[in-house]
Amino acid sequence: ARERELHSNRALIMQSEVGFYRLNMRSNRLVEVNPALARMLGYDSTLTLLQSSPAGGFCYVDAHDAQGIEAHLLRHDRVVDLRTQLRGADGAVVWVSESARMVRDSVGLPLQREGTLLDISAQVRAEQALQQSEMLYRNLVENSRDGVFLMQHGRVLFANNALAHILGQQPRELIGASYFDWVDPADHAAQVKRKADREAGSDSTQEYEISLLRSDGQRRRCAVRAGAVSIDAAPASIGTLRDVTEEREQQRRLQAAEERYRLLFQHAVLGMFQTTLDGRIVEVNEAMALMFGYASAEQMRLESPSMLDRYVNTADRQRVLRLVQQEGQMLGEEIELRRRDGTHFWTLSSARLVRTGEADAGYLEGSLLDNTARRSAEEELKYLATHDSLTELKNRRSFEFLLRQALSELADDPSATRAVLLLDLDRFKLVNDSLGHAAGDDLLVRFARRLRESLGQRAELARYGGDEFAVLSHARLNADGAVALAQMVQRQLSEPFHVRGHQVFTGASIGIVVLD
């Protein structure tokens, strides 16, 4: 029976999936192994393993492990589930859990060592992966700028340093505390409902913003994202919390600034616009629409979607684009534009190029000031400065400027001879004294008109002062030509003038100067 039992045990060992060995302590060599151990260490048979095994039985990766196992067995006769690494036939490392017992002879000397080896490589790799994952996760959580939490039944089970910093507390102070202690009263009811939903079994991700009160009394606006987990078979929430106080304040200021800009844009007395670089209108305000003759900004956008046909001179549009693309802006450029009814008006235009990124071509943003009245006033002042207000002829100052130009041309080209006639109206004082100053003024006006009609484009005519007039020929004239011109003037003056119901006969004394 004893022999059958031993035979049965041996058969079980040989068929077992657990590696088995027996080591002779005197020869320090393996004397028996089962097939499972041979396969575990990469040998094709038990015989090959027995023939290849080193002293001590196995090739331990760490020699200290071999020494430690043997020393432990010599002292205690048994080791249980000792983890170690063995090197297999191909050099690969195998993690094993070794258990062994020391068998002694009748006098207590070590006779042999029997043991089992269990391949735990997969288990060790899984444990290492888990350990690494946990380490990475912990590093991520602890170094996160966002608060990370685990909460159950309204109390904090875990909080990282970032969450403690946001709340102005130490992490240890948060554990076990009720997070409702930090919830702003205005958000309390909403948070109670979220807690109730979670504890009622809701597994949805909760995303919301909430105001929390720090330990120093500051109110911080926080964005929360919390998912559902189960802790000890009870619902809990795990998630992140980010302090968005400054971000929301910045958004608020930006929105306020945009609203102020919008109000300024809409209600400004200046015409304001946004257009693409190809002229398409993006936005105009009411002032600009009225400037172009439209009842509203909306009507202008619908009826006139492009600014290109609003330029009287298309070269002005190219000048605008060139300026803003080269310099980034254009300030106070005078541009002539066309209204809805086709009439022209002058504007002072300013624009800048706005880009949202380096790859963005950008758009134009600017303003228009109707400059028509000022330009007309300037033109009128300029006219009054160079013309006689009574006869509307050029005045003395303007004539002398033309005379200097003629002399300058003559200096460059001696053949550019010109004639100058100086006229003094005959009997003007008599008319003035007998018929009155109004009649005298009327005579001067009629005299100037007849003289202008007779000379046409052949000469410049000016009132030099009082009843004196001056003529500068356009064409090149010698002395004979100048005399002929004077005679023509005399003939025009031979006809009487009708002045306030009277016929007035007059002539002119004419002096001639030839510029040569």
Coordinates of N, CA, C and O in Angstrom, one line a residue, residues 253-391:
R253 N -15.4 91.2 -19.0 CA -14.9 92.4 -19.5 C -14.8 92.5 -21.0 O -15.1 93.6 -21.6
L254 N -14.5 91.4 -21.6 CA -14.5 91.4 -23.1 C -15.9 91.6 -23.6 O -16.1 92.4 -24.6
Q255 N -16.9 91.0 -23.0 CA -18.3 91.2 -23.5 C -18.7 92.6 -23.3 O -19.4 93.2 -24.1
A256 N -18.3 93.2 -22.1 CA -18.7 94.6 -21.9 C -18.0 95.5 -22.9 O -18.6 96.5 -23.3
A257 N -16.7 95.2 -23.2 CA -16.0 96.0 -24.2 C -16.7 95.9 -25.5 O -16.8 96.9 -26.3
E258 N -17.0 94.7 -25.9 CA -17.7 94.5 -27.2 C -19.0 95.2 -27.2 O -19.4 95.7 -28.3
E259 N -19.8 95.2 -26.1 CA -21.0 95.9 -26.1 C -20.9 97.4 -26.2 O -21.6 98.0 -26.9
R260 N -19.8 97.9 -25.5 CA -19.5 99.3 -25.6 C -19.2 99.7 -27.0 O -19.6 100.7 -27.6
Y261 N -18.3 98.8 -27.6 CA -17.9 99.0 -29.0 C -19.2 99.0 -29.9 O -19.3 99.8 -30.9
R262 N -20.0 98.0 -29.7 CA -21.2 97.9 -30.5 C -22.1 99.1 -30.4 O -22.6 99.7 -31.4
L263 N -22.3 99.6 -29.2 CA -23.1 100.8 -29.0 C -22.4 102.0 -29.7 O -23.1 102.9 -30.3
L264 N -21.1 102.1 -29.5 CA -20.4 103.2 -30.2 C -20.5 103.1 -31.7 O -20.7 104.1 -32.4
F265 N -20.4 101.9 -32.2 CA -20.4 101.7 -33.6 C -21.8 102.1 -34.1 O -21.9 102.7 -35.2
Q266 N -22.9 101.6 -33.4 CA -24.2 101.8 -33.9 C -24.6 103.3 -33.8 O -25.4 103.8 -34.7
H267 N -24.2 104.0 -32.7 CA -24.7 105.3 -32.5 C -23.7 106.4 -32.7 O -24.0 107.6 -32.4
A268 N -22.6 106.1 -33.3 CA -21.6 107.1 -33.5 C -22.1 108.1 -34.6 O -22.8 107.7 -35.5
V269 N -21.7 109.4 -34.5 CA -22.0 110.3 -35.5 C -21.2 110.2 -36.7 O -21.5 110.6 -37.8
L270 N -20.0 109.5 -36.6 CA -19.2 109.2 -37.7 C -19.7 107.9 -38.4 O -20.3 107.0 -37.8
G271 N -19.5 107.9 -39.7 CA -19.8 106.7 -40.4 C -18.8 105.6 -40.1 O -17.6 105.9 -40.2
M272 N -19.2 104.4 -39.7 CA -18.3 103.4 -39.3 C -18.6 102.1 -40.1 O -19.8 101.9 -40.4
F273 N -17.5 101.4 -40.5 CA -17.7 100.2 -41.4 C -16.7 99.1 -41.1 O -15.7 99.3 -40.5
Q274 N -17.1 98.0 -41.6 CA -16.2 96.8 -41.7 C -16.4 96.2 -43.1 O -17.5 95.9 -43.5
T275 N -15.3 96.0 -43.9 CA -15.5 95.4 -45.2 C -14.3 94.4 -45.4 O -13.3 94.5 -44.8
T276 N -14.6 93.5 -46.3 CA -13.5 92.5 -46.7 C -12.6 93.3 -47.6 O -12.9 94.4 -48.1
L277 N -11.4 92.7 -47.9 CA -10.4 93.3 -48.8 C -11.0 93.5 -50.2 O -10.5 94.4 -50.9
D278 N -11.9 92.6 -50.6 CA -12.4 92.8 -52.0 C -13.7 93.7 -52.0 O -14.4 93.8 -53.0
G279 N -13.9 94.4 -50.9 CA -14.9 95.5 -50.9 C -16.3 95.1 -50.4 O -17.2 95.9 -50.2
R280 N -16.5 93.8 -50.0 CA -17.8 93.3 -49.6 C -18.1 93.9 -48.2 O -17.3 93.8 -47.3
I281 N -19.3 94.5 -48.0 CA -19.6 95.1 -46.7 C -20.0 94.0 -45.7 O -20.8 93.2 -45.9
V282 N -19.3 94.1 -44.6 CA -19.6 93.2 -43.4 C -20.5 93.9 -42.5 O -21.5 93.3 -42.0
E283 N -20.2 95.2 -42.2 CA -21.0 95.9 -41.2 C -20.9 97.4 -41.5 O -19.9 97.9 -41.9
V284 N -22.0 98.1 -41.4 CA -22.0 99.6 -41.4 C -23.0 100.1 -40.3 O -23.9 99.4 -39.9
N285 N -22.7 101.3 -39.9 CA -23.6 101.8 -38.8 C -24.7 102.8 -39.5 O -24.6 103.0 -40.7
E286 N -25.6 103.2 -38.7 CA -26.7 104.1 -39.2 C -26.1 105.4 -39.8 O -26.6 105.8 -40.8
A287 N -25.1 106.0 -39.2 CA -24.6 107.2 -39.6 C -24.0 107.1 -41.0 O -24.2 108.0 -41.9
M288 N -23.4 106.0 -41.3 CA -22.8 105.8 -42.6 C -23.9 105.5 -43.7 O -23.8 106.0 -44.8
A289 N -24.9 104.8 -43.3 CA -26.0 104.5 -44.2 C -26.7 105.9 -44.6 O -27.0 106.1 -45.8
L290 N -26.9 106.7 -43.6 CA -27.6 108.0 -43.9 C -26.6 108.9 -44.8 O -27.1 109.6 -45.6
M291 N -25.3 108.8 -44.5 CA -24.4 109.5 -45.3 C -24.5 109.2 -46.8 O -24.3 110.1 -47.7
F292 N -24.8 107.9 -47.1 CA -24.9 107.5 -48.5 C -26.3 107.5 -49.0 O -26.6 107.1 -50.1
G293 N -27.2 108.0 -48.2 CA -28.6 108.2 -48.7 C -29.5 107.1 -48.4 O -30.5 107.0 -49.1
Y294 N -29.2 106.2 -47.5 CA -30.1 105.0 -47.2 C -30.8 105.3 -45.9 O -30.3 106.0 -45.0
A295 N -32.0 104.7 -45.8 CA -32.8 104.9 -44.6 C -32.2 104.2 -43.4 O -32.5 104.6 -42.3
S296 N -31.5 103.1 -43.6 CA -31.0 102.3 -42.5 C -29.7 101.5 -43.0 O -29.5 101.4 -44.2
A297 N -29.0 101.0 -42.0 CA -27.8 100.2 -42.3 C -28.2 99.0 -43.0 O -27.5 98.5 -43.9
E298 N -29.3 98.4 -42.6 CA -29.8 97.1 -43.2 C -30.1 97.4 -44.7 O -29.8 96.5 -45.6
Q299 N -30.7 98.5 -45.0 CA -31.1 98.8 -46.4 C -29.8 98.9 -47.2 O -29.7 98.4 -48.4
M300 N -28.8 99.6 -46.7 CA -27.5 99.7 -47.4 C -26.8 98.4 -47.7 O -26.3 98.1 -48.7
R301 N -26.8 97.5 -46.6 CA -26.2 96.2 -46.8 C -27.0 95.4 -47.9 O -26.3 94.7 -48.7
L302 N -28.3 95.5 -48.0 CA -29.1 94.7 -48.9 C -28.9 95.3 -50.3 O -28.7 94.6 -51.3
E303 N -29.0 96.6 -50.5 CA -29.0 97.3 -51.8 C -27.6 97.5 -52.3 O -27.4 97.5 -53.5
S304 N -26.6 97.6 -51.5 CA -25.3 98.0 -51.9 C -24.3 97.1 -51.1 O -23.6 97.6 -50.3
P305 N -24.2 95.8 -51.5 CA -23.4 94.9 -50.7 C -21.9 95.1 -50.9 O -21.1 94.5 -50.1
S306 N -21.5 95.9 -51.8 CA -20.1 96.2 -52.1 C -19.8 97.7 -52.1 O -20.6 98.5 -52.5
M307 N -18.6 98.0 -51.6 CA -18.2 99.4 -51.5 C -17.5 99.8 -52.8 O -17.2 101.0 -53.1
L308 N -17.1 98.9 -53.7 CA -16.3 99.2 -54.9 C -17.0 100.2 -55.8 O -16.3 101.0 -56.4
D309 N -18.4 100.0 -56.0 CA -19.0 101.0 -56.9 C -19.4 102.3 -56.2 O -20.0 103.2 -56.8
R310 N -18.9 102.5 -55.0 CA -19.1 103.8 -54.3 C -18.0 104.8 -54.5 O -18.1 105.9 -54.1
Y311 N -16.8 104.3 -55.0 CA -15.7 105.2 -55.3 C -15.9 105.9 -56.6 O -16.1 105.3 -57.7
V312 N -15.8 107.2 -56.6 CA -15.9 108.0 -57.9 C -14.6 107.6 -58.7 O -14.7 107.5 -59.9
N313 N -13.5 107.6 -58.0 CA -12.3 107.3 -58.7 C -11.8 105.9 -58.2 O -11.4 105.8 -57.0
T314 N -11.8 104.9 -59.1 CA -11.4 103.5 -58.6 C -10.0 103.5 -58.1 O -9.6 102.6 -57.3
A315 N -9.1 104.4 -58.6 CA -7.7 104.4 -58.1 C -7.7 104.7 -56.6 O -6.7 104.3 -55.9
D316 N -8.7 105.4 -56.1 CA -8.7 105.6 -54.6 C -8.8 104.4 -53.8 O -8.2 104.2 -52.7
R317 N -9.6 103.4 -54.3 CA -9.7 102.1 -53.6 C -8.4 101.4 -53.5 O -8.0 100.8 -52.5
Q318 N -7.7 101.4 -54.7 CA -6.3 100.8 -54.7 C -5.4 101.5 -53.8 O -4.5 100.8 -53.1
R319 N -5.5 102.8 -53.7 CA -4.6 103.5 -52.8 C -4.9 103.2 -51.3 O -4.0 103.0 -50.5
V320 N -6.2 103.0 -51.0 CA -6.6 102.6 -49.6 C -6.0 101.3 -49.3 O -5.4 101.1 -48.2
L321 N -6.1 100.3 -50.1 CA -5.6 99.0 -49.9 C -4.1 99.0 -49.8 O -3.5 98.3 -48.9
R322 N -3.4 99.7 -50.6 CA -2.0 99.8 -50.5 C -1.5 100.3 -49.2 O -0.6 99.8 -48.6
L323 N -2.2 101.4 -48.8 CA -1.8 102.0 -47.5 C -1.9 101.1 -46.3 O -1.0 101.0 -45.5
V324 N -3.1 100.5 -46.2 CA -3.4 99.7 -45.0 C -2.6 98.4 -45.1 O -2.2 97.9 -44.0
Q325 N -2.3 97.8 -46.2 CA -1.5 96.6 -46.3 C 0.0 96.9 -46.0 O 0.7 96.1 -45.5
Q326 N 0.5 98.1 -46.4 CA 1.9 98.4 -46.2 C 2.1 99.0 -44.8 O 3.1 98.6 -44.2
E327 N 1.2 99.8 -44.3 CA 1.4 100.5 -43.1 C 0.5 100.0 -42.0 O 0.6 100.5 -40.8
G328 N -0.5 99.2 -42.3 CA -1.4 98.7 -41.3 C -2.6 99.6 -41.1 O -3.6 99.2 -40.5
Q329 N -2.5 100.9 -41.5 CA -3.6 101.8 -41.3 C -3.5 103.0 -42.3 O -2.5 103.2 -43.0
M330 N -4.6 103.7 -42.4 CA -4.7 104.9 -43.2 C -5.5 106.0 -42.4 O -6.5 105.6 -41.8
L331 N -5.0 107.2 -42.3 CA -5.6 108.2 -41.4 C -5.9 109.4 -42.2 O -5.0 110.0 -42.9
G332 N -7.2 109.8 -42.2 CA -7.6 111.1 -42.7 C -7.4 111.3 -44.2 O -7.0 112.5 -44.6
E333 N -7.5 110.3 -45.0 CA -7.3 110.5 -46.5 C -8.6 111.0 -47.1 O -9.7 110.6 -46.7
E334 N -8.5 112.0 -48.0 CA -9.7 112.6 -48.6 C -10.1 111.8 -49.8 O -9.2 111.6 -50.7
I335 N -11.3 111.3 -49.8 CA -11.8 110.4 -50.9 C -13.1 110.9 -51.3 O -14.0 111.2 -50.5
E336 N -13.3 110.9 -52.7 CA -14.6 111.3 -53.2 C -15.5 110.0 -53.5 O -15.0 109.1 -54.1
L337 N -16.7 110.0 -52.9 CA -17.5 108.9 -53.0 C -18.9 109.2 -53.6 O -19.2 110.4 -53.8
R338 N -19.7 108.2 -53.9 CA -20.9 108.4 -54.7 C -22.1 107.9 -53.8 O -22.1 106.8 -53.2
R339 N -23.1 108.8 -53.6 CA -24.3 108.5 -52.9 C -25.2 107.6 -53.7 O -25.0 107.3 -54.8
R340 N -26.3 107.2 -53.0 CA -27.3 106.3 -53.6 C -27.9 106.9 -54.8 O -28.2 106.2 -55.8
D341 N -28.1 108.3 -54.8 CA -28.8 109.0 -55.9 C -27.8 109.4 -57.0 O -28.1 110.0 -57.9
G342 N -26.5 109.0 -56.8 CA -25.5 109.3 -57.8 C -24.7 110.5 -57.6 O -23.7 110.8 -58.3
T343 N -25.1 111.4 -56.6 CA -24.4 112.6 -56.4 C -23.1 112.3 -55.6 O -23.0 111.3 -55.0
H344 N -22.1 113.2 -55.8 CA -20.8 112.9 -55.2 C -20.6 113.7 -53.9 O -21.3 114.8 -53.7
F345 N -19.8 113.2 -53.0 CA -19.5 113.9 -51.8 C -18.1 113.5 -51.4 O -17.6 112.4 -51.7
W346 N -17.5 114.4 -50.6 CA -16.1 114.2 -50.1 C -16.1 113.7 -48.7 O -16.9 114.1 -47.9
T347 N -15.2 112.8 -48.4 CA -15.1 112.2 -47.0 C -13.6 112.3 -46.6 O -12.7 112.3 -47.4
L348 N -13.4 112.4 -45.3 CA -12.1 112.1 -44.7 C -12.2 110.6 -44.2 O -13.0 110.3 -43.3
S349 N -11.4 109.8 -44.7 CA -11.5 108.3 -44.5 C -10.3 107.8 -43.7 O -9.2 108.2 -44.0
S350 N -10.6 107.0 -42.7 CA -9.6 106.4 -41.9 C -9.9 104.9 -41.8 O -11.1 104.5 -41.8
A351 N -8.9 104.0 -41.9 CA -9.1 102.6 -41.9 C -7.9 101.9 -41.3 O -6.8 102.4 -41.4
R352 N -8.1 100.7 -40.8 CA -7.0 99.9 -40.4 C -7.2 98.4 -40.8 O -8.4 98.0 -41.0
L353 N -6.1 97.7 -40.9 CA -6.2 96.3 -41.3 C -6.3 95.4 -40.1 O -5.5 95.5 -39.2
V354 N -7.4 94.6 -40.0 CA -7.6 93.7 -38.8 C -7.4 92.3 -39.2 O -8.0 91.8 -40.2
R355 N -6.5 91.6 -38.5 CA -6.2 90.2 -38.8 C -6.4 89.4 -37.5 O -6.1 89.8 -36.4
T356 N -7.0 88.2 -37.6 CA -7.2 87.3 -36.5 C -6.1 86.3 -36.4 O -6.0 85.6 -35.4
G357 N -5.2 86.2 -37.3 CA -4.1 85.3 -37.3 C -3.2 85.6 -38.5 O -3.5 86.4 -39.4
E358 N -2.0 85.0 -38.4 CA -1.0 85.2 -39.4 C -1.4 84.8 -40.8 O -1.1 85.4 -41.8
A359 N -2.2 83.7 -40.9 CA -2.7 83.2 -42.2 C -3.9 83.9 -42.6 O -4.4 83.7 -43.8
D360 N -4.5 84.8 -41.8 CA -5.7 85.5 -42.2 C -5.4 86.7 -43.0 O -4.6 87.6 -42.6
A361 N -6.1 86.9 -44.2 CA -5.8 88.1 -45.0 C -6.3 89.3 -44.3 O -5.8 90.4 -44.6
G362 N -7.3 89.2 -43.5 CA -7.8 90.3 -42.7 C -9.0 91.0 -43.3 O -9.5 90.6 -44.4
Y363 N -9.5 92.1 -42.7 CA -10.5 92.9 -43.2 C -10.3 94.3 -42.8 O -9.4 94.6 -42.0
L364 N -11.0 95.3 -43.4 CA -10.8 96.7 -43.2 C -11.9 97.1 -42.2 O -13.1 96.8 -42.3
E365 N -11.4 98.0 -41.2 CA -12.3 98.5 -40.2 C -12.0 100.0 -40.2 O -10.8 100.4 -40.1
G366 N -13.0 100.9 -40.3 CA -12.7 102.3 -40.2 C -13.9 103.2 -40.1 O -15.0 102.8 -39.8
S367 N -13.6 104.5 -40.4 CA -14.7 105.5 -40.3 C -14.6 106.5 -41.5 O -13.6 106.6 -42.1
L368 N -15.8 107.1 -41.7 CA -15.9 108.1 -42.7 C -16.5 109.4 -42.1 O -17.5 109.3 -41.3
L369 N -15.9 110.5 -42.4 CA -16.5 111.8 -42.0 C -16.8 112.6 -43.3 O -16.0 112.8 -44.1
D370 N -18.1 113.0 -43.4 CA -18.5 113.8 -44.5 C -17.8 115.1 -44.5 O -18.0 116.0 -43.6
N371 N -17.0 115.3 -45.5 CA -16.1 116.5 -45.6 C -16.6 117.5 -46.6 O -15.9 118.4 -46.9
T372 N -17.8 117.2 -47.2 CA -18.3 118.0 -48.3 C -18.4 119.5 -47.9 O -17.9 120.4 -48.6
A373 N -19.0 119.8 -46.8 CA -19.3 121.2 -46.4 C -18.0 121.9 -46.1 O -17.8 123.0 -46.5
R374 N -17.0 121.2 -45.4 CA -15.8 121.9 -45.1 C -15.0 122.1 -46.4 O -14.3 123.1 -46.6
R375 N -15.0 121.1 -47.3 CA -14.3 121.2 -48.6 C -14.9 122.4 -49.4 O -14.1 123.2 -50.0
S376 N -16.2 122.5 -49.4 CA -16.9 123.6 -50.1 C -16.5 124.9 -49.5 O -16.2 125.9 -50.2
A377 N -16.4 125.0 -48.2 CA -16.0 126.2 -47.5 C -14.6 126.6 -47.8 O -14.3 127.7 -48.1
E378 N -13.7 125.6 -47.9 CA -12.3 125.8 -48.2 C -12.2 126.3 -49.6 O -11.4 127.2 -49.9
E379 N -13.0 125.7 -50.5 CA -13.0 126.1 -51.9 C -13.5 127.5 -52.1 O -12.9 128.3 -52.9
E380 N -14.5 127.9 -51.3 CA -15.1 129.2 -51.3 C -14.0 130.2 -50.8 O -13.9 131.3 -51.4
L381 N -13.4 129.9 -49.7 CA -12.4 130.8 -49.2 C -11.2 131.0 -50.2 O -10.7 132.1 -50.3
K382 N -10.8 129.9 -50.8 CA -9.8 129.9 -51.8 C -10.2 130.8 -52.9 O -9.4 131.6 -53.5
Y383 N -11.5 130.6 -53.4 CA -12.0 131.5 -54.5 C -12.0 132.9 -54.1 O -11.6 133.8 -54.9
L384 N -12.5 133.2 -52.9 CA -12.5 134.6 -52.4 C -11.1 135.2 -52.3 O -11.0 136.4 -52.5
A385 N -10.2 134.4 -51.9 CA -8.8 134.9 -51.8 C -8.2 135.2 -53.1 O -7.2 136.0 -53.2
T386 N -8.7 134.7 -54.2 CA -8.1 134.9 -55.5 C -9.0 135.6 -56.5 O -8.5 135.8 -57.7
H387 N -10.2 135.9 -56.1 CA -11.1 136.6 -57.1 C -11.7 137.9 -56.5 O -11.8 138.0 -55.2
D388 N -12.2 138.7 -57.3 CA -12.9 140.0 -56.9 C -14.3 139.6 -56.7 O -15.0 139.0 -57.5
S389 N -14.8 140.0 -55.5 CA -16.1 139.6 -55.1 C -17.2 140.3 -55.9 O -18.3 139.7 -56.1
L390 N -17.0 141.5 -56.5 CA -18.0 142.2 -57.3 C -18.1 141.6 -58.7 O -19.2 141.2 -59.2
T391 N -17.0 141.5 -59.4 CA -17.0 141.1 -60.8 C -16.7 139.6 -61.0 O -16.9 139.1 -62.2

